[in-house]
């Protein structure tokens, strides 16, 4: 009788081990699936944030370039006016020498 109980206990232990292993595999698959889904979602969010950042950066560069262009245009106009005035003064000096 003891021998039969040992066999039953051994068979039960094997069955329990098989069930435990099957549950562990199922849990691992579920975890891997959840992890993959989370990674996919994170990557999507990160991609969207990078896209938004790039669009903002392009907008800022365009705005800066526009302002710089306006400032250069204004500076060139002022420089031309001053050069014209300076040229007139020099011409006036040489004119009086005659």
CSV table of C-alpha atoms in Angstrom, one decimal:
chain,number,residue,atom,x,y,z
A,1,UNK,CA,0.0,0.0,0.0
A,2,UNK,CA,2.8,2.4,0.8
A,3,UNK,CA,4.3,1.8,-2.6
A,4,UNK,CA,1.1,2.6,-4.3
A,5,UNK,CA,0.8,5.9,-2.3
A,6,UNK,CA,4.3,6.8,-3.4
A,7,UNK,CA,3.5,6.3,-7.0
A,8,UNK,CA,0.3,8.3,-6.7
A,9,UNK,CA,2.2,11.1,-4.8
A,10,UNK,CA,4.9,11.0,-7.5
A,11,UNK,CA,2.3,11.2,-10.3
A,12,UNK,CA,0.5,14.0,-8.5
A,13,UNK,CA,3.8,15.9,-8.1
A,14,UNK,CA,4.5,15.5,-11.9
A,15,UNK,CA,1.0,16.7,-12.8
A,16,UNK,CA,1.3,19.7,-10.4
A,17,UNK,CA,4.8,20.5,-11.9
A,18,UNK,CA,3.3,20.3,-15.4
A,19,UNK,CA,0.4,22.5,-14.4
A,20,UNK,CA,2.8,25.0,-12.8
A,21,UNK,CA,5.0,25.0,-15.9
A,22,UNK,CA,2.1,25.5,-18.2
A,23,UNK,CA,0.8,28.4,-16.0
A,24,UNK,CA,4.3,29.9,-16.0
A,25,UNK,CA,4.5,29.7,-19.8
A,26,UNK,CA,1.0,31.3,-20.1
A,27,UNK,CA,2.0,34.1,-17.6
A,28,UNK,CA,5.3,34.7,-19.5
A,29,UNK,CA,3.4,34.9,-22.8
A,30,UNK,CA,0.9,37.3,-21.3
A,31,UNK,CA,3.7,39.4,-19.8
A,32,UNK,CA,5.6,39.5,-23.1
A,33,UNK,CA,2.4,40.5,-24.9
A,34,UNK,CA,1.7,43.3,-22.5
A,35,UNK,CA,5.3,44.5,-22.6
A,36,UNK,CA,5.3,44.5,-26.4
A,37,UNK,CA,2.1,46.5,-26.4
A,38,UNK,CA,3.5,49.0,-23.8
A,39,UNK,CA,6.7,49.4,-25.9
A,40,UNK,CA,4.7,49.9,-29.0
A,41,UNK,CA,2.6,52.6,-27.3
A,42,UNK,CA,5.7,54.3,-25.8
A,43,UNK,CA,7.4,54.3,-29.2
A,44,UNK,CA,4.3,55.9,-30.8
A,45,UNK,CA,4.1,58.6,-28.1
A,46,UNK,CA,7.8,59.2,-28.4
A,47,UNK,CA,7.6,59.5,-32.2
A,48,UNK,CA,4.7,61.9,-31.9
A,49,UNK,CA,6.6,64.0,-29.4
A,50,UNK,CA,9.7,64.1,-31.6
A,51,UNK,CA,7.6,65.1,-34.6
A,52,UNK,CA,6.0,67.9,-32.6
A,53,UNK,CA,9.4,69.1,-31.4
A,54,UNK,CA,10.8,69.0,-34.9
A,55,UNK,CA,7.9,71.0,-36.2
A,56,UNK,CA,8.3,73.6,-33.4
A,57,UNK,CA,12.0,73.8,-34.1
A,58,UNK,CA,11.4,74.4,-37.8
A,59,UNK,CA,8.9,77.1,-37.0
A,60,UNK,CA,11.3,78.8,-34.6
A,61,UNK,CA,14.1,78.7,-37.2
A,62,UNK,CA,11.9,80.2,-39.9
A,63,UNK,CA,10.7,82.9,-37.5
A,64,UNK,CA,14.3,83.7,-36.4
A,65,UNK,CA,15.5,83.7,-40.0
A,66,UNK,CA,12.6,86.1,-40.9
A,67,UNK,CA,13.4,88.4,-38.1
A,68,UNK,CA,17.1,88.3,-38.9
A,69,UNK,CA,16.4,89.1,-42.5
A,70,UNK,CA,14.3,92.1,-41.5
A,71,UNK,CA,17.0,93.3,-39.2
A,72,UNK,CA,19.6,92.9,-41.9
A,73,UNK,CA,17.4,94.8,-44.4
A,74,UNK,CA,16.9,97.6,-41.9
A,75,UNK,CA,20.6,97.7,-41.0
A,76,UNK,CA,21.6,97.8,-44.7
A,77,UNK,CA,19.1,100.7,-45.3
A,78,UNK,CA,20.6,102.6,-42.4
A,79,UNK,CA,24.1,101.9,-43.5
A,80,UNK,CA,23.3,103.1,-47.0
A,81,UNK,CA,21.7,106.3,-45.7
A,82,UNK,CA,24.8,107.0,-43.5
A,83,UNK,CA,27.2,106.2,-46.4
A,84,UNK,CA,25.2,108.6,-48.6
A,85,UNK,CA,25.4,111.3,-46.0
A,86,UNK,CA,29.1,110.7,-45.4
A,87,UNK,CA,29.7,110.8,-49.1
A,88,UNK,CA,27.9,114.1,-49.4
A,89,UNK,CA,30.0,115.6,-46.5
A,90,UNK,CA,33.2,114.5,-48.3
A,91,UNK,CA,32.0,115.9,-51.5
A,92,UNK,CA,31.2,119.2,-49.7
A,93,UNK,CA,34.7,119.3,-48.2
A,94,UNK,CA,36.4,118.9,-51.6
A,95,UNK,CA,33.9,121.3,-53.2
A,96,UNK,CA,35.0,124.1,-50.8
A,97,UNK,CA,38.7,123.5,-51.5
A,98,UNK,CA,38.3,124.8,-55.0
